[in-house]
């Protein structure tokens, strides 16, 4: 068993980290205040292949594995977890279209998506169905030459900002088997958006409700087979959970690096903070947690790539473990800064705020435990 990243993976990480340091980190606080990310950033990211990381090369993507892509999101999150996570959502949607879309849909969407001229958002959650996603009530009914969609999606990253939305809607009976997936383009009649949400973290990416009121899409907007939308959504979330875990890992690593630098510079009671054994132990615990989390994440990503039995369970377990470990590390990094950690200038409080939502989205960590326990009991 080889735990060493390949030369290519090291190059991928270094490329993404350099991109984040140059194009994201210097502007992250300003983008938080503006509540949006400049679209020219995405075009620059796409030039490096980050618009379709797991999209096949034949469709214009980079053709990376799930494991490879975790290196990208870990590295980018060292600059800003919010920006990296938004890119993760776009990539999750692009991979779903590449894997399940018709040739016509792929030809229409994937080229512009990989170039990030078309930015994609994922629409599953509703006001009345969060963790119980299979109970969603957005309806899709046949109409002349296509489908008419009606319902409301909530907590949508990129709502009103993105160019197309992968929407899960009920086209059949109750339960997961009655759900289909559709690609709804911006400016489609009947598509509108709620007010901009004010959030604890992830402030750089706009979040709104996506409202569909007899929103009519052509027949070709159906993603894959009718009635398979929920399975596509869950498959997409396996990769999304790995990417969000990687975003947590990168943010926490940046916080730990900052805490280590602060301890080397800061003195108390006539000594450098690095001389205090209690603080040395705390640093060691933080490093142990991050190394364990990184190993767990990479194992889960490898299992997804190999399509091994239990891979979805491992993706769920890794998402829960990594996001919670990263939260603890970021919180400890803030504590080790003392009062300075609470100030925006030092960047730690932003990491703490941004990482907190990772325990909720892509399935709450309580749902990750439910997935794990159910899979264990079936074995």
Tab-separated table of C-alpha atoms in Angstrom:
chain	number	residue	atom	x	y	z
A	1	UNK	CA	0.000	0.000	0.000
A	2	UNK	CA	1.524	3.300	-1.141
A	3	UNK	CA	0.550	6.415	0.808
A	4	UNK	CA	2.823	8.806	-1.083
A	5	UNK	CA	1.203	11.267	-3.515
A	6	UNK	CA	2.359	10.751	-7.073
A	7	UNK	CA	4.514	13.368	-8.787
A	8	UNK	CA	1.431	14.401	-10.753
A	9	UNK	CA	-0.626	14.845	-7.583
A	10	UNK	CA	2.134	16.946	-6.011
A	11	UNK	CA	2.159	19.099	-9.152
A	12	UNK	CA	-1.643	19.432	-9.030
A	13	UNK	CA	-1.496	20.539	-5.388
A	14	UNK	CA	1.326	23.020	-6.025
A	15	UNK	CA	-0.488	24.472	-9.047
A	16	UNK	CA	-3.726	24.986	-7.099
A	17	UNK	CA	-1.943	26.394	-4.063
A	18	UNK	CA	0.000	28.893	-6.190
A	19	UNK	CA	-3.206	29.916	-7.958
A	20	UNK	CA	-4.967	30.449	-4.622
A	21	UNK	CA	-2.085	32.429	-3.159
A	22	UNK	CA	-1.950	34.755	-6.165
A	23	UNK	CA	-5.563	35.120	-7.255
A	24	UNK	CA	-7.726	34.333	-4.195
A	25	UNK	CA	-6.047	34.988	-0.847
A	26	UNK	CA	-5.293	38.711	-1.416
A	27	UNK	CA	-8.958	39.403	-2.260
A	28	UNK	CA	-10.897	36.991	-0.033
A	29	UNK	CA	-11.887	39.541	2.605
A	30	UNK	CA	-13.018	42.072	-0.011
A	31	UNK	CA	-15.157	39.420	-1.723
A	32	UNK	CA	-16.734	38.613	1.640
A	33	UNK	CA	-17.762	42.231	2.019
A	34	UNK	CA	-19.107	42.357	-1.528
A	35	UNK	CA	-20.951	39.051	-1.166
A	36	UNK	CA	-19.801	37.815	-4.558
A	37	UNK	CA	-16.865	36.363	-6.447
A	38	UNK	CA	-15.693	38.101	-9.647
A	39	UNK	CA	-16.468	35.961	-12.658
A	40	UNK	CA	-13.063	36.558	-14.206
A	41	UNK	CA	-11.588	34.410	-11.414
A	42	UNK	CA	-13.412	31.405	-12.815
A	43	UNK	CA	-12.101	31.994	-16.306
A	44	UNK	CA	-8.561	32.022	-14.917
A	45	UNK	CA	-9.261	28.830	-12.965
A	46	UNK	CA	-10.661	27.211	-16.099
A	47	UNK	CA	-7.451	27.959	-17.980
A	48	UNK	CA	-5.765	25.579	-15.529
A	49	UNK	CA	-8.413	22.898	-16.016
A	50	UNK	CA	-10.338	23.557	-12.804
A	51	UNK	CA	-13.717	24.020	-14.488
A	52	UNK	CA	-14.194	20.314	-15.186
A	53	UNK	CA	-11.827	18.464	-12.906
A	54	UNK	CA	-13.616	15.099	-13.036
A	55	UNK	CA	-15.190	15.606	-16.461
A	56	UNK	CA	-13.811	13.260	-19.119
A	57	UNK	CA	-11.171	14.676	-21.414
A	58	UNK	CA	-13.307	13.849	-24.453
A	59	UNK	CA	-15.963	16.236	-23.129
A	60	UNK	CA	-13.439	19.009	-22.540
A	61	UNK	CA	-12.602	18.246	-18.914
A	62	UNK	CA	-9.395	17.405	-17.078
A	63	UNK	CA	-10.284	13.761	-16.496
A	64	UNK	CA	-8.939	13.713	-12.945
A	65	UNK	CA	-9.818	11.069	-10.395
A	66	UNK	CA	-11.725	11.881	-7.221
A	67	UNK	CA	-8.488	11.467	-5.312
A	68	UNK	CA	-6.693	13.905	-7.610
A	69	UNK	CA	-9.424	16.502	-7.176
A	70	UNK	CA	-9.124	16.443	-3.376
A	71	UNK	CA	-5.603	17.838	-3.782
A	72	UNK	CA	-7.057	20.784	-5.716
A	73	UNK	CA	-9.677	21.642	-3.115
A	74	UNK	CA	-7.350	21.219	-0.155
A	75	UNK	CA	-4.855	23.585	-1.774
A	76	UNK	CA	-7.414	26.204	-2.849
A	77	UNK	CA	-9.010	26.220	0.605
A	78	UNK	CA	-5.730	27.303	2.135
A	79	UNK	CA	-6.502	30.605	0.387
A	80	UNK	CA	-10.282	30.678	1.008
A	81	UNK	CA	-12.608	27.778	1.871
A	82	UNK	CA	-15.662	29.675	0.614
A	83	UNK	CA	-14.288	30.182	-2.892
A	84	UNK	CA	-12.959	26.623	-3.086
A	85	UNK	CA	-16.293	25.162	-1.957
A	86	UNK	CA	-18.179	27.122	-4.619
A	87	UNK	CA	-15.885	25.666	-7.266
A	88	UNK	CA	-16.547	22.205	-5.784
A	89	UNK	CA	-20.296	22.597	-6.342
A	90	UNK	CA	-19.800	23.613	-9.966
A	91	UNK	CA	-17.553	20.618	-10.510
A	92	UNK	CA	-20.028	18.241	-8.862
A	93	UNK	CA	-22.740	19.362	-11.292
A	94	UNK	CA	-20.427	19.145	-14.308
A	95	UNK	CA	-19.436	15.585	-13.384
A	96	UNK	CA	-23.107	14.592	-13.036
A	97	UNK	CA	-23.866	15.909	-16.530
A	98	UNK	CA	-20.808	14.207	-17.997
A	99	UNK	CA	-21.730	10.870	-16.427
A	100	UNK	CA	-25.480	10.838	-17.033
A	101	UNK	CA	-26.402	13.484	-19.600
A	102	UNK	CA	-27.521	12.777	-23.139
A	103	UNK	CA	-25.084	13.528	-25.923
A	104	UNK	CA	-27.097	16.612	-26.794
A	105	UNK	CA	-27.099	17.907	-23.224
A	106	UNK	CA	-23.385	17.269	-22.814
A	107	UNK	CA	-22.612	19.011	-26.103
A	108	UNK	CA	-24.633	22.045	-25.047
A	109	UNK	CA	-23.428	22.364	-21.454
A	110	UNK	CA	-20.044	20.781	-20.798
A	111	UNK	CA	-17.830	22.854	-23.089
A	112	UNK	CA	-18.944	26.179	-21.616
A	113	UNK	CA	-19.003	24.655	-18.107
A	114	UNK	CA	-15.409	23.440	-18.343
A	115	UNK	CA	-14.419	26.895	-19.616
A	116	UNK	CA	-16.482	28.320	-16.737
A	117	UNK	CA	-18.376	30.525	-19.133
A	118	UNK	CA	-21.378	28.616	-17.779
A	119	UNK	CA	-21.365	28.265	-13.983
A	120	UNK	CA	-23.465	25.497	-12.475
A	121	UNK	CA	-25.418	25.204	-9.227
A	122	UNK	CA	-26.938	22.157	-7.494
A	123	UNK	CA	-30.585	22.342	-6.400
A	124	UNK	CA	-31.761	19.550	-4.105
A	125	UNK	CA	-32.636	21.027	-0.690
A	126	UNK	CA	-36.070	22.552	-0.110
A	127	UNK	CA	-37.557	24.569	2.764
A	128	UNK	CA	-39.425	21.481	4.002
A	129	UNK	CA	-36.923	18.763	3.064
A	130	UNK	CA	-33.328	19.168	4.156
A	131	UNK	CA	-31.909	15.947	5.542
A	132	UNK	CA	-34.975	14.078	4.255
A	133	UNK	CA	-34.159	15.000	0.673
A	134	UNK	CA	-36.176	12.146	-0.850
A	135	UNK	CA	-39.378	13.829	0.361
A	136	UNK	CA	-38.870	16.867	-1.875
A	137	UNK	CA	-42.042	18.414	-3.267
A	138	UNK	CA	-40.886	20.365	-6.337
A	139	UNK	CA	-42.977	18.962	-9.193
A	140	UNK	CA	-42.102	18.259	-12.801
A	141	UNK	CA	-45.010	17.557	-15.128
A	142	UNK	CA	-44.912	16.942	-18.879
A	143	UNK	CA	-45.759	19.937	-21.029
A	144	UNK	CA	-45.702	20.589	-24.756
A	145	UNK	CA	-42.275	19.472	-25.905
A	146	UNK	CA	-40.781	19.347	-22.429
A	147	UNK	CA	-41.424	19.696	-18.717
A	148	UNK	CA	-42.956	22.287	-16.407
A	149	UNK	CA	-41.253	22.628	-13.003
A	150	UNK	CA	-42.810	24.240	-9.938
A	151	UNK	CA	-41.371	24.497	-6.431
A	152	UNK	CA	-38.749	26.204	-4.280
A	153	UNK	CA	-35.166	25.196	-3.571
A	154	UNK	CA	-33.360	26.675	-0.570
A	155	UNK	CA	-29.772	27.375	0.500
A	156	UNK	CA	-28.605	27.345	-3.132
A	157	UNK	CA	-25.018	28.489	-3.571
A	158	UNK	CA	-24.937	30.584	-6.718
A	159	UNK	CA	-28.656	31.310	-6.759
A	160	UNK	CA	-29.122	34.260	-9.111
A	161	UNK	CA	-25.412	34.153	-9.991
A	162	UNK	CA	-25.006	30.876	-11.849
A	163	UNK	CA	-25.898	30.254	-15.471
A	164	UNK	CA	-27.580	26.863	-15.114
A	165	UNK	CA	-29.067	24.803	-12.295
A	166	UNK	CA	-29.199	21.032	-11.835
A	167	UNK	CA	-32.656	20.677	-10.290
A	168	UNK	CA	-34.101	17.566	-8.673
A	169	UNK	CA	-37.905	17.445	-9.016
A	170	UNK	CA	-40.661	14.907	-8.524
A	171	UNK	CA	-41.895	13.590	-11.859
A	172	UNK	CA	-43.536	10.469	-10.434
A	173	UNK	CA	-44.768	8.897	-7.224
A	174	UNK	CA	-43.585	9.547	-3.667
A	175	UNK	CA	-40.138	8.350	-2.678
A	176	UNK	CA	-36.716	8.396	-4.308
A	177	UNK	CA	-37.886	6.535	-7.424
A	178	UNK	CA	-40.225	9.347	-8.379
A	179	UNK	CA	-37.480	11.973	-8.653
A	180	UNK	CA	-35.859	13.131	-11.896
A	181	UNK	CA	-33.076	15.638	-12.564
A	182	UNK	CA	-33.224	18.572	-14.970
A	183	UNK	CA	-30.845	21.268	-16.167
A	184	UNK	CA	-32.552	24.671	-15.989
A	185	UNK	CA	-30.807	27.581	-17.661
A	186	UNK	CA	-30.775	31.078	-16.245
A	187	UNK	CA	-33.408	33.432	-17.714
A	188	UNK	CA	-35.822	30.532	-18.333
A	189	UNK	CA	-39.365	31.943	-17.957
A	190	UNK	CA	-40.737	31.032	-14.537
A	191	UNK	CA	-37.300	30.959	-12.870
A	192	UNK	CA	-36.687	33.553	-10.155
A	193	UNK	CA	-34.685	33.958	-6.960
A	194	UNK	CA	-35.191	34.923	-3.339
A	195	UNK	CA	-33.337	37.593	-1.403
A	196	UNK	CA	-29.620	37.216	-0.748
A	197	UNK	CA	-29.139	35.204	2.440
A	198	UNK	CA	-27.014	36.676	5.218
A	199	UNK	CA	-24.784	33.901	6.536
A	200	UNK	CA	-22.312	33.201	9.315
A	201	UNK	CA	-19.665	32.114	6.812
A	202	UNK	CA	-19.285	31.451	3.100
A	203	UNK	CA	-20.119	35.132	2.637
A	204	UNK	CA	-18.216	35.469	-0.629
A	205	UNK	CA	-20.575	33.138	-2.467
A	206	UNK	CA	-24.153	34.386	-3.027
A	207	UNK	CA	-26.846	32.131	-1.573
A	208	UNK	CA	-30.542	32.467	-2.440
A	209	UNK	CA	-33.700	30.458	-2.862
A	210	UNK	CA	-34.298	29.237	-6.408
A	211	UNK	CA	-37.989	29.559	-7.249
A	212	UNK	CA	-39.618	27.681	-10.126
A	213	UNK	CA	-43.124	28.782	-11.102
A	214	UNK	CA	-44.350	26.729	-14.065
A	215	UNK	CA	-40.779	26.936	-15.324
A	216	UNK	CA	-40.795	25.208	-18.712
A	217	UNK	CA	-37.718	23.379	-19.990
A	218	UNK	CA	-37.313	21.351	-23.184
A	219	UNK	CA	-37.328	17.555	-23.252
A	220	UNK	CA	-33.552	17.587	-23.684
A	221	UNK	CA	-33.133	19.251	-20.298
A	222	UNK	CA	-33.892	15.938	-18.569
A	223	UNK	CA	-30.648	14.618	-17.086
A	224	UNK	CA	-30.324	10.889	-17.736
A	225	UNK	CA	-33.376	8.704	-17.245
A	226	UNK	CA	-36.683	9.764	-15.768
A	227	UNK	CA	-36.985	8.565	-12.172
A	228	UNK	CA	-33.214	8.253	-11.668
A	229	UNK	CA	-32.609	11.789	-10.441
A	230	UNK	CA	-32.280	10.936	-6.768
A	231	UNK	CA	-29.670	8.262	-7.433
A	232	UNK	CA	-27.729	10.739	-9.578
A	233	UNK	CA	-27.964	13.324	-6.797
A	234	UNK	CA	-26.665	10.881	-4.186
A	235	UNK	CA	-23.844	9.716	-6.437
A	236	UNK	CA	-22.872	13.333	-6.997
A	237	UNK	CA	-22.848	13.902	-3.254
A	238	UNK	CA	-20.293	11.125	-2.750
A	239	UNK	CA	-17.811	13.237	-4.669
A	240	UNK	CA	-19.121	16.470	-3.167
A	241	UNK	CA	-18.564	15.139	0.349
A	242	UNK	CA	-14.962	14.307	-0.452
A	243	UNK	CA	-14.409	17.785	-1.864
A	244	UNK	CA	-16.002	19.526	1.116
A	245	UNK	CA	-13.859	17.424	3.449
A	246	UNK	CA	-10.821	18.518	1.428
A	247	UNK	CA	-11.933	22.143	1.771
A	248	UNK	CA	-12.117	21.694	5.547
A	249	UNK	CA	-8.679	20.128	5.561
A	250	UNK	CA	-7.123	23.003	3.629
A	251	UNK	CA	-8.742	25.667	5.781
A	252	UNK	CA	-7.661	23.955	8.988
A	253	UNK	CA	-4.124	23.507	7.679
A	254	UNK	CA	-3.922	27.231	6.943
A	255	UNK	CA	-5.151	27.957	10.477
A	256	UNK	CA	-2.566	25.607	11.987
A	257	UNK	CA	0.214	27.158	9.903
A	258	UNK	CA	-0.838	30.611	11.107
A	259	UNK	CA	-0.935	29.455	14.738
A	260	UNK	CA	2.549	27.980	14.452
A	261	UNK	CA	3.915	31.217	12.962
A	262	UNK	CA	2.198	33.265	15.687
A	263	UNK	CA	3.662	31.093	18.446
A	264	UNK	CA	7.152	31.518	17.058
A	265	UNK	CA	6.804	35.309	17.027
A	266	UNK	CA	4.823	35.877	20.230
A	267	UNK	CA	6.388	36.071	23.672
A	268	UNK	CA	4.761	35.777	27.110
A	269	UNK	CA	6.310	35.820	30.572
A	270	UNK	CA	9.695	36.417	28.980
A	271	UNK	CA	9.589	33.309	26.772
A	272	UNK	CA	8.489	32.419	23.258
A	273	UNK	CA	5.118	30.643	23.186
A	274	UNK	CA	6.846	27.695	21.517
A	275	UNK	CA	8.751	27.091	24.776
A	276	UNK	CA	5.598	26.196	26.727
A	277	UNK	CA	5.095	22.434	26.796
A	278	UNK	CA	1.318	22.685	27.153
A	279	UNK	CA	1.157	24.630	23.902
A	280	UNK	CA	3.551	22.197	22.230
A	281	UNK	CA	1.193	19.362	23.151
A	282	UNK	CA	-1.727	21.287	21.717
A	283	UNK	CA	0.137	21.822	18.457
A	284	UNK	CA	0.955	18.125	18.337
A	285	UNK	CA	-2.701	17.163	18.837
A	286	UNK	CA	-3.731	19.475	15.998
A	287	UNK	CA	-1.142	17.960	13.672
A	288	UNK	CA	-2.165	14.419	14.630
A	289	UNK	CA	-5.817	15.173	13.873
A	290	UNK	CA	-5.056	16.701	10.480
A	291	UNK	CA	-2.745	13.889	9.421
A	292	UNK	CA	-5.336	11.272	10.416
A	293	UNK	CA	-8.049	13.230	8.583
A	294	UNK	CA	-5.913	13.555	5.448
A	295	UNK	CA	-5.204	9.812	5.354
A	296	UNK	CA	-8.884	8.948	5.889
A	297	UNK	CA	-9.974	11.345	3.144
A	298	UNK	CA	-7.529	9.974	0.602
A	299	UNK	CA	-8.506	6.397	1.384
A	300	UNK	CA	-12.191	7.228	0.864
A	301	UNK	CA	-11.450	9.033	-2.415
A	302	UNK	CA	-9.420	6.059	-3.647
A	303	UNK	CA	-12.312	3.737	-2.785
A	304	UNK	CA	-14.754	5.892	-4.773
A	305	UNK	CA	-12.370	5.873	-7.745
A	306	UNK	CA	-12.034	2.089	-7.557
A	307	UNK	CA	-15.813	1.677	-7.046
A	308	UNK	CA	-15.172	-0.646	-4.140
A	309	UNK	CA	-17.919	-2.028	-1.870
A	310	UNK	CA	-18.551	0.353	1.010
A	311	UNK	CA	-17.123	3.342	-0.868
A	312	UNK	CA	-20.182	5.542	-0.239
A	313	UNK	CA	-20.050	4.702	3.451
A	314	UNK	CA	-16.378	5.655	3.560
A	315	UNK	CA	-17.112	8.943	1.798
A	316	UNK	CA	-19.743	9.677	4.450
A	317	UNK	CA	-17.425	8.666	7.294
A	318	UNK	CA	-14.570	10.738	5.899
A	319	UNK	CA	-16.816	13.760	5.484
A	320	UNK	CA	-17.934	13.560	9.122
A	321	UNK	CA	-14.486	12.844	10.535
A	322	UNK	CA	-12.562	15.410	8.504
A	323	UNK	CA	-15.004	18.296	8.887
A	324	UNK	CA	-15.213	17.796	12.651
A	325	UNK	CA	-11.450	17.419	13.077
A	326	UNK	CA	-10.891	20.545	10.967
A	327	UNK	CA	-13.389	22.500	13.068
A	328	UNK	CA	-11.513	21.573	16.228
A	329	UNK	CA	-8.145	22.487	14.747
A	330	UNK	CA	-9.355	25.851	13.439
A	331	UNK	CA	-10.965	26.653	16.804
A	332	UNK	CA	-7.752	25.772	18.647
A	333	UNK	CA	-5.746	27.909	16.214
A	334	UNK	CA	-7.988	30.859	17.060
A	335	UNK	CA	-7.567	30.177	20.785
A	336	UNK	CA	-3.791	30.059	20.452
A	337	UNK	CA	-3.851	33.508	18.867
A	338	UNK	CA	-5.618	34.873	21.945
A	339	UNK	CA	-7.492	38.086	21.279
A	340	UNK	CA	-5.756	38.490	17.933
A	341	UNK	CA	-7.522	35.398	16.655
A	342	UNK	CA	-10.839	37.186	17.037
A	343	UNK	CA	-9.743	40.023	14.753
A	344	UNK	CA	-10.482	39.905	11.041
A	345	UNK	CA	-6.979	41.059	10.129
A	346	UNK	CA	-5.496	37.733	11.212
A	347	UNK	CA	-7.810	35.629	9.055
A	348	UNK	CA	-8.459	32.886	11.624
A	349	UNK	CA	-11.994	33.958	12.513
A	350	UNK	CA	-12.945	33.764	8.834
A	351	UNK	CA	-11.666	30.197	8.577
A	352	UNK	CA	-13.656	29.239	11.689
A	353	UNK	CA	-16.824	30.769	10.211
A	354	UNK	CA	-16.331	29.250	6.773
A	355	UNK	CA	-15.649	25.735	8.043
A	356	UNK	CA	-18.635	25.573	10.369
A	357	UNK	CA	-21.171	24.962	7.598
A	358	UNK	CA	-19.225	21.974	6.279
A	359	UNK	CA	-20.718	19.866	9.068
A	360	UNK	CA	-24.190	20.703	7.709
A	361	UNK	CA	-24.051	20.780	3.918
A	362	UNK	CA	-23.738	17.854	1.487
A	363	UNK	CA	-25.691	15.951	4.151
A	364	UNK	CA	-25.390	16.811	7.841
A	365	UNK	CA	-22.868	14.846	9.836
A	366	UNK	CA	-25.784	13.244	11.648
A	367	UNK	CA	-26.923	11.865	8.281
A	368	UNK	CA	-23.348	10.707	7.621
A	369	UNK	CA	-23.599	8.646	10.798
A	370	UNK	CA	-26.977	7.290	9.723
A	371	UNK	CA	-25.526	6.216	6.349
A	372	UNK	CA	-22.637	4.560	8.144
A	373	UNK	CA	-24.768	2.691	10.668
A	374	UNK	CA	-27.253	1.467	8.055
A	375	UNK	CA	-24.464	0.172	5.851
A	376	UNK	CA	-22.865	-1.582	8.822
A	377	UNK	CA	-26.158	-3.249	9.749
A	378	UNK	CA	-26.725	-4.425	6.177
A	379	UNK	CA	-23.313	-6.078	6.046
